[in-house]
Coordinates of C-alpha atoms and ligand atoms in Angstrom, one line a residue:
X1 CA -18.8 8.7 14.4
X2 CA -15.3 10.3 15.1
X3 CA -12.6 11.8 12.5
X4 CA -9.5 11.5 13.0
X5 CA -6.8 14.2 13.1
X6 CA -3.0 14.2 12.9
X7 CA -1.5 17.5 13.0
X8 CA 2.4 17.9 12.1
X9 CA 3.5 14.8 14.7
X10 CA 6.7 14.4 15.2
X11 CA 8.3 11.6 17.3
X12 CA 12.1 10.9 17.5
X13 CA 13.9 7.8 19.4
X14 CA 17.5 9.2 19.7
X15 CA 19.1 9.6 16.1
X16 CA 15.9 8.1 15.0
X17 CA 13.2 10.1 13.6
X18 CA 10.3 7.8 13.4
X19 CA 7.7 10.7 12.8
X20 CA 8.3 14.1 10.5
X21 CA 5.7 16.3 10.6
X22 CA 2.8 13.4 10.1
X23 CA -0.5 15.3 9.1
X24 CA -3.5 13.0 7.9
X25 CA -7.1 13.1 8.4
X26 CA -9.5 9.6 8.2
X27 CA -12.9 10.4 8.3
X28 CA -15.5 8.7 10.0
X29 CA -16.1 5.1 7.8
X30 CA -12.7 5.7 5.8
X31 CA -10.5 3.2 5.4
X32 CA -7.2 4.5 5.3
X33 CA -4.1 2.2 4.7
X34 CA -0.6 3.3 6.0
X35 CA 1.8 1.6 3.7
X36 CA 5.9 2.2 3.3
X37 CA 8.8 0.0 4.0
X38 CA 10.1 -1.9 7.1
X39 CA 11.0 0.8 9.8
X40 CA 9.2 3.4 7.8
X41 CA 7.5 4.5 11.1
X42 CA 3.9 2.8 10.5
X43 CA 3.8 1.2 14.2
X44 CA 4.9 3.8 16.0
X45 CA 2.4 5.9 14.5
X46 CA -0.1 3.4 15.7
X47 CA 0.7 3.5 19.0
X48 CA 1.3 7.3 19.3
X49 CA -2.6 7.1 18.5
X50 CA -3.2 4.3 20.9
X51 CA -1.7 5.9 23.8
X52 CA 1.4 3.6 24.2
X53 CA 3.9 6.5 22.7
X54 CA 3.5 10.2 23.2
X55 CA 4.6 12.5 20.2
X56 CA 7.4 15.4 20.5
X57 CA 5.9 17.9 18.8
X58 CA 1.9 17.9 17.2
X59 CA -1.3 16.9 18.0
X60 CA -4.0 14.0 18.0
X61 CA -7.1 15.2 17.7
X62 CA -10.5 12.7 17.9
X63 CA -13.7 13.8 17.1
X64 CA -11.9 17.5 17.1
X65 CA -10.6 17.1 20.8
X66 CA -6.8 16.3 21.4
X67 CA -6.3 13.2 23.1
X68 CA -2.4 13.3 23.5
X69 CA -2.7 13.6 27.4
X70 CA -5.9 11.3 27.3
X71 CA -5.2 7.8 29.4
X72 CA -5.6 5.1 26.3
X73 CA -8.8 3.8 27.6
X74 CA -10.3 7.0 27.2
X75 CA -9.3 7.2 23.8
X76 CA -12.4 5.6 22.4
X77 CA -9.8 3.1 20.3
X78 CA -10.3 -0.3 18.6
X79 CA -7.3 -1.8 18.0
X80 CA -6.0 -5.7 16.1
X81 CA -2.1 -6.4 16.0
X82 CA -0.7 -9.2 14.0
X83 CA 0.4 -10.7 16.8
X84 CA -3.1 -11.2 17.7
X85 CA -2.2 -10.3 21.2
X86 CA -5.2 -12.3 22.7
X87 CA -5.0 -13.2 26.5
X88 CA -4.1 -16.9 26.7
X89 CA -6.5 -18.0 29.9
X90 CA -9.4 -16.6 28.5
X91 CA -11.6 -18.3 25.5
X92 CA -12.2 -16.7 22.3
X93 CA -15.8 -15.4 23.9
X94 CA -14.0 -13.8 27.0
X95 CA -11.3 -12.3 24.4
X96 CA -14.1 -11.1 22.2
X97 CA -16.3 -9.8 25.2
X98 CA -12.8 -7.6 27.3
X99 CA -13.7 -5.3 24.1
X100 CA -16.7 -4.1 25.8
X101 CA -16.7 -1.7 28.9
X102 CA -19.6 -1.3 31.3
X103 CA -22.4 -3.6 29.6
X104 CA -24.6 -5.7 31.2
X105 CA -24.5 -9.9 30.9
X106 CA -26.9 -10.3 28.7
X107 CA -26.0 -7.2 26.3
X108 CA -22.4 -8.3 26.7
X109 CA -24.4 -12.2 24.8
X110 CA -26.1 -11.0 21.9
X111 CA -23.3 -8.9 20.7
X112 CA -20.4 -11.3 21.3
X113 CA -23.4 -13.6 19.2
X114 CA -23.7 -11.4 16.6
X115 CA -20.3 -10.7 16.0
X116 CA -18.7 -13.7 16.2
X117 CA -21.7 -14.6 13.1
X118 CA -20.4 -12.0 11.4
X119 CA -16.6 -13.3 12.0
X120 CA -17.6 -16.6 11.0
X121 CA -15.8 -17.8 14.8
X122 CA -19.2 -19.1 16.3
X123 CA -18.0 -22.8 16.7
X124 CA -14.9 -21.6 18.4
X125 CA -16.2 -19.2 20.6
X126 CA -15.6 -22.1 23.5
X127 CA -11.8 -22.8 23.0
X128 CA -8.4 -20.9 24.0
X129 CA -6.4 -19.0 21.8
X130 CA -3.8 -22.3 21.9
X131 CA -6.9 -24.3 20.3
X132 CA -7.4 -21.6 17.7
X133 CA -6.0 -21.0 14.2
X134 CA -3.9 -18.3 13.3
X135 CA -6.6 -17.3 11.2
X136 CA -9.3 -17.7 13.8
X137 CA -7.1 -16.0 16.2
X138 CA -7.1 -13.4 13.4
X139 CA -11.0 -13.0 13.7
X140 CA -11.2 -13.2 17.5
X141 CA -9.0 -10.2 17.4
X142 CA -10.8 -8.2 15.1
X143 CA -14.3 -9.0 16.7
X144 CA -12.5 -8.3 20.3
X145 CA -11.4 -4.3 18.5
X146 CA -15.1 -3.7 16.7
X147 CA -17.2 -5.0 19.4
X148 CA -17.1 -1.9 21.8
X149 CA -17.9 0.4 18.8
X150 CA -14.7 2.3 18.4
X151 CA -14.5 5.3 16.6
X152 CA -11.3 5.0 15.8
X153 CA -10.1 1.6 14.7
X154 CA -6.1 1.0 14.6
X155 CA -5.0 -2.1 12.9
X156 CA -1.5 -3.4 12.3
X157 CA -1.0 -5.4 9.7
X158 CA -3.7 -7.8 10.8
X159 CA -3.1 -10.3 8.2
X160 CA 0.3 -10.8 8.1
X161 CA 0.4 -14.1 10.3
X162 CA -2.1 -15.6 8.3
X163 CA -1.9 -18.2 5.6
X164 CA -2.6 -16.9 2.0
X165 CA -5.8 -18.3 1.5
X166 CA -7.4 -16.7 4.4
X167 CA -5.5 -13.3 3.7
X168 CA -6.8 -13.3 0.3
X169 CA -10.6 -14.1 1.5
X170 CA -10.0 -11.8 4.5
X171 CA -8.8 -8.8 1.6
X172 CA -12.0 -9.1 0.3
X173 CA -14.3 -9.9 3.1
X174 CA -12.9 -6.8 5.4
X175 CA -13.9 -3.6 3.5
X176 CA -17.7 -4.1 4.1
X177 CA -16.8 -5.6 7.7
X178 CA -14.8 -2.0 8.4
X179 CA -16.9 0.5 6.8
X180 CA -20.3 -1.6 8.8
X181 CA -18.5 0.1 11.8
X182 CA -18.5 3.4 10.8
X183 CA -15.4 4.1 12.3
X184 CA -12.5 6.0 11.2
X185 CA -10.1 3.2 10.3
X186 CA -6.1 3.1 10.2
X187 CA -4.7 -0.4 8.4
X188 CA -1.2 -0.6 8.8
X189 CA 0.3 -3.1 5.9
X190 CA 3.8 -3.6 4.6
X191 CA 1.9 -5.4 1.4
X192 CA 1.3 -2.9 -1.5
X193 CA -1.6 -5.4 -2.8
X194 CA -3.1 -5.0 0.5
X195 CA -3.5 -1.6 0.8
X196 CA -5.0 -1.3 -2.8
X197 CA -7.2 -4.0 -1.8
X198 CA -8.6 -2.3 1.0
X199 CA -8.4 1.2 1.6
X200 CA -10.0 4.3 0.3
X201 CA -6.7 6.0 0.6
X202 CA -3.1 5.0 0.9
X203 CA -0.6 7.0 3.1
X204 CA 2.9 6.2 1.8
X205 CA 5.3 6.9 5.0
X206 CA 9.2 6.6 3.8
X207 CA 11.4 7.2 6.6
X208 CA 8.7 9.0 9.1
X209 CA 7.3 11.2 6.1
X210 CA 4.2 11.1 4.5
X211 CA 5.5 11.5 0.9
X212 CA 1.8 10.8 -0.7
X213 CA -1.7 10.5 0.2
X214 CA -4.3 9.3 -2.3
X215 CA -6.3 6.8 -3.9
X216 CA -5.4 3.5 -4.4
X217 CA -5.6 4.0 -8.6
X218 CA -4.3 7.1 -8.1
X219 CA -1.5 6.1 -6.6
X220 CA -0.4 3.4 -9.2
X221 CA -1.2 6.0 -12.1
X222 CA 0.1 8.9 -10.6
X223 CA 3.0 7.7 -7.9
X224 CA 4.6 11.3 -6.2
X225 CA 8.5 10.0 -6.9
X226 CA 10.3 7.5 -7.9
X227 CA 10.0 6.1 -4.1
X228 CA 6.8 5.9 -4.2
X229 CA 6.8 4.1 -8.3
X230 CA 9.0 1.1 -7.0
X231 CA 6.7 0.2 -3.6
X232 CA 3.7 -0.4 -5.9
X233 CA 4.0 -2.9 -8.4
X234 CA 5.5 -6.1 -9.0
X235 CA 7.6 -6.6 -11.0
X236 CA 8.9 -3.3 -10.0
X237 CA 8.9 -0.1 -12.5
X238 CA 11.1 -0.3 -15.0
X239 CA 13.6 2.8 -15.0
X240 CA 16.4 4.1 -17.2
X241 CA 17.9 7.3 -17.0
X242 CA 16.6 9.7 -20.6
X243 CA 17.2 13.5 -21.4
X244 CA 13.9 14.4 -22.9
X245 CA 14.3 17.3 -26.2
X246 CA 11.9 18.8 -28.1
X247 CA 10.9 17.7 -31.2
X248 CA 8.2 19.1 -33.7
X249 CA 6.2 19.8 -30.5
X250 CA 6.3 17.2 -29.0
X251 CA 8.7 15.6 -25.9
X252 CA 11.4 12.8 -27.4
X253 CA 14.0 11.0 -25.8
X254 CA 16.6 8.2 -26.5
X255 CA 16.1 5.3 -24.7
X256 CA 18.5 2.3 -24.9
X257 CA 19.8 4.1 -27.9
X258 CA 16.3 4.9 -30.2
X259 CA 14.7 7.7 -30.0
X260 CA 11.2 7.2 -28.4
X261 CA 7.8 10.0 -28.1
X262 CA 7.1 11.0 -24.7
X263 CA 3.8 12.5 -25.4
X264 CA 4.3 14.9 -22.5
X265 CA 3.9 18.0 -24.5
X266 CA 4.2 20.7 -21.7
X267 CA 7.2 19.9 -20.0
X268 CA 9.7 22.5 -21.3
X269 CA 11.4 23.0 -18.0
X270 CA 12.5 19.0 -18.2
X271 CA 14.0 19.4 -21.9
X272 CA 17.7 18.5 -22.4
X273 CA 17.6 18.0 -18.6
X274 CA 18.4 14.2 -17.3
X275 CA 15.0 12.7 -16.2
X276 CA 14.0 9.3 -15.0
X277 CA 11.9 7.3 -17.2
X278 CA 9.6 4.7 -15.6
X279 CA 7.2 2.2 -17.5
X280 CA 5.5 -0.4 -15.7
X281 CA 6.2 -3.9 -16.9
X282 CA 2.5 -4.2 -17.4
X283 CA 3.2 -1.5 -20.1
X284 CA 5.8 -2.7 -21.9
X285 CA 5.3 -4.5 -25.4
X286 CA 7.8 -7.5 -26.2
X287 CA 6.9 -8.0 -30.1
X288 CA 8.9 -8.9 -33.5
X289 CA 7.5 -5.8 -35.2
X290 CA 10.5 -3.2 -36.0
X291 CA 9.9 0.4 -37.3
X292 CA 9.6 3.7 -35.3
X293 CA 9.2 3.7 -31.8
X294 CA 9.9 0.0 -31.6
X295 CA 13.4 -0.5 -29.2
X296 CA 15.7 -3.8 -30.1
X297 CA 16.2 -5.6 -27.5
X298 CA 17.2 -9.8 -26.7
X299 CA 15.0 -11.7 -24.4
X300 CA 17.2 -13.3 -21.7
X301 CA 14.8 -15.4 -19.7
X302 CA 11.1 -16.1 -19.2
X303 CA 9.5 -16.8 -15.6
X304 CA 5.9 -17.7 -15.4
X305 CA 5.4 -15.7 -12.3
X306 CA 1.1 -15.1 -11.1
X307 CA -0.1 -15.9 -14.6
X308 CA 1.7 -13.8 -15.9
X309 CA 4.9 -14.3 -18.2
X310 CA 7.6 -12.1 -17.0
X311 CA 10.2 -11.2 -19.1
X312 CA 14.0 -10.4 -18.9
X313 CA 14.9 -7.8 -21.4
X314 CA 18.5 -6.3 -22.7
X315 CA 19.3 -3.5 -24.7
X316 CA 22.0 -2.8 -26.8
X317 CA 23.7 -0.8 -24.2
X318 CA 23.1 -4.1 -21.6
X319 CA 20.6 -2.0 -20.0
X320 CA 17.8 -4.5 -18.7
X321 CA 14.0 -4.1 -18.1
X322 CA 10.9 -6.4 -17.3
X323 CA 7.7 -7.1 -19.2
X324 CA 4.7 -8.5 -17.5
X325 CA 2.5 -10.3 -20.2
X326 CA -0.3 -12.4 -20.8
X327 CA 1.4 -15.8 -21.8
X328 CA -0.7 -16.1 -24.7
X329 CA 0.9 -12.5 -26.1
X330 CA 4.5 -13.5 -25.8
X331 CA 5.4 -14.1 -29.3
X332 CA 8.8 -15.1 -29.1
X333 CA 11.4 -17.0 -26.4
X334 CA 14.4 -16.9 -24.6
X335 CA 17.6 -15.7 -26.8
X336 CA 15.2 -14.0 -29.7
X337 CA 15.9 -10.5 -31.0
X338 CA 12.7 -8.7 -30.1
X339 CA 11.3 -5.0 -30.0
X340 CA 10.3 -3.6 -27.3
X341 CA 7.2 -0.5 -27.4
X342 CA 5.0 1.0 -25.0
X343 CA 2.6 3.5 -25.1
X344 CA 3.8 7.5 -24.9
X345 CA 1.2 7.7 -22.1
X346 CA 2.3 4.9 -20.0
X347 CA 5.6 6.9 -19.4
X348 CA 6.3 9.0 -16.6
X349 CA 9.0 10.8 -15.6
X350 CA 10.6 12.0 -13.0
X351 CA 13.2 14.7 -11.8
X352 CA 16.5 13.3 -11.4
X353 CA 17.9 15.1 -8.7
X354 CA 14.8 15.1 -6.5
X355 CA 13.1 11.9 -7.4
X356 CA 10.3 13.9 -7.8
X357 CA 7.7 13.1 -10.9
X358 CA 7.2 15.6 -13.2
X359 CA 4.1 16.6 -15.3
X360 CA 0.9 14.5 -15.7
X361 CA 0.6 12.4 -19.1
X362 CA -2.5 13.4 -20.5
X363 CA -4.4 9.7 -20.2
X364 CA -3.7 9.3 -16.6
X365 CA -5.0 13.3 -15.5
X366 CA -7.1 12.6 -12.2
X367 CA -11.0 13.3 -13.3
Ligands
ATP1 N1 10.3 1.9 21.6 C1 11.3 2.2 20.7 N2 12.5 2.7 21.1 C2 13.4 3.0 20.1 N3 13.2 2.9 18.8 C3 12.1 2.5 18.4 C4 11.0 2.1 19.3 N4 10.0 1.6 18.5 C5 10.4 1.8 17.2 N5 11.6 2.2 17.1 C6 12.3 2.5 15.9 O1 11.5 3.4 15.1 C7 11.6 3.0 13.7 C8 10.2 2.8 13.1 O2 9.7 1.6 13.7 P1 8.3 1.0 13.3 O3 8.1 -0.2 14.1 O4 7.3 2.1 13.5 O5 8.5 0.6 11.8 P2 7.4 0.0 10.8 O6 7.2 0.9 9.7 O7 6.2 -0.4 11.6 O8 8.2 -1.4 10.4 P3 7.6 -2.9 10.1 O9 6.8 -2.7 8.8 O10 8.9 -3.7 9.9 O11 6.8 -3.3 11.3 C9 12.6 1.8 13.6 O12 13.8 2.3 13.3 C10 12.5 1.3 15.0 O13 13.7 0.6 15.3

């Protein structure tokens, strides 16, 4: 049982800054995902914890004691790469057993056993990585990093070489698999479905910063900026650019031209000051019912996309956003006037110089 500590790392690679003052603690049997966009950093903080890069400024500190000058066997480290990275000569069983140090033969048979049960790899244990899977290779890789009992278990977007089917089974199967281990667990994904699938926590990184830690839900309800809004979500948050005022106490703003309640009622530092608006396509209400509140707009196109019916929206002002709908609750088609609605609560703004969200609807308040 280890925690595991990043204090204010830093790590550049010439003009690149890769790390900016990283801090983030995983407890012991947490789950933490590390999520953000290509070249966001994720891997490099990986292997700044693994031993394979050193950090310019900060520590690393495992079960409270810094390892930065530790050799990377010492570390106490599990670690699975999507490349597998499995030695070619050696069968699954050698792979799975070089992830345990200093154990005698017959120790070294009931665990590779019992882990490869637990795997589901037991009838492969015999063949190369050639004669394996991608998913099996998958599998043989994680058994390989949990076998020695790592406290700290590093994992780089294990499932990306994988086909969907076993990614989607793996998303579910590998929570109660992690947390069996106790160890402090860093999941490094580039897939925003992923990370909610798996993790306790998210760790956004966008260009080497940690721009928001926190739940999963939290996340989606609550993102930090506008950054953060369009990585989680697909179709992506909807946005247009309002200037929220006043009105009998409550927060208003003209959107696409009609004046809509943004029932953010204690945001007087945003009135008359240009915001972003974001509502979630899930939020967004396509129906042929007028009155207040209610935004004209023409549906464009339709795209059955996951079950869902996405929708292709203009304004009067050409202005364009998405709804994501139950088929069964679109009520009209392509080239129909419509109305668009959504609830005051599903909007969220954000500063518009900064990116930064402002305020906290009353619905979505953390409990
Ligand atoms: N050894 C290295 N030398 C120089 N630059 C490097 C090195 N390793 C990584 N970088 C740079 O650091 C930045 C972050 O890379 P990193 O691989 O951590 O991104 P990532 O978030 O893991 O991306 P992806 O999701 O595509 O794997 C990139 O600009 C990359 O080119």
């Amino acid at each position: 049982m280890a925690r595991l500590e990043l204090k204010a790392v830093d790590k550049t690679f010439g003009a690149v800054s890769c790390a900016r003052g990283v801090s983030l603690t995983v407890e012991p049997g947490e789950i933490v995902a590390v999520f953000g966009p290509s070249g966001s950093g994720k891997t490099v903080l990986l292997r700044m914890i693994a031993g394979m890069f050193e950090p310019d400024e900060g520590d690393i500190l495992i079960g409270g004691r810094s390892i930065v000058d530790a050799p990377p066997e010492q570390r106490g480290i599990g670690m699975a790469f999507q490349n597998f990275a499995l030695f070619p000569h050696m069968s699954a069983r050698d792979n799975i057993a070089s992830g345990l140090r200093g154990t005698g033969a017959a120790d070294i048979t009931t665990k590779v056993a019992a882990m490869s049960r637990l795997l589901k790899i037991e009838h492969v244990l015999g063949h190369k990585p050639r004669e394996l899977s991608n998913g099996q290779k998958q599998r043989t890789a994680l058994a390989r990093a949990l076998i020695g009992n790592p406290g700290v278990l590093l994992l780089d977007d294990p499932l990306r070489n994988v086909d969907a089917k076993l990614r989607y089974e793996m998303r579910l199967e590998l929570p109660s698999l992690l947390r069996r281990s106790s160890a402090a667990v860093l999941y490094v994904t580039q897939d925003y479905r992923e990370a909610m699938a798996i993790a306790d926590r998210i760790a956004v990184l966008i260009n080497g910063r940690l721009v928001q830690v926190a739940r999963p839900e939290d996340i989606y309800a609550r993102p930090a900026s506008v950054a953060v809004a369009r990585l989680f979500g697909d179709p992506s948050i909807n946005l247009s650019e309002v200037t929220p005022v006043p009105e009998q106490g409550r927060l208003t703003a003209a959107v696409a031209g009609t004046q809509i309640r943004l029932d953010a009622d204690e945001l007087p530092s945003v009135t008359r000051e240009r915001c972003w608006l974001g509502v979630r396509p899930d939020d967004v209400v396509v129906t042929r019912q007028g009155g207040e509140g209610a935004i004209p707009a023409r549906i464009v196109a339709v795209t059955p996309i996951h079950e869902r019916a996405v929708v292709l929206l203009r304004f009067a002002d050409e202005s364009e956003w998405l709804a994501a709908l139950a088929p069964e609750a679109l009520e009209a088609g392509a080239d129909e006037d419509v109305f668009v609605r959504f609830a005051p609560d599903a909007a969220l703004l954000f500063d518009h110089a900064t990116g930064e969200r402002i305020g906290v609807p009353p619905r979505r308040q953390a409990a």
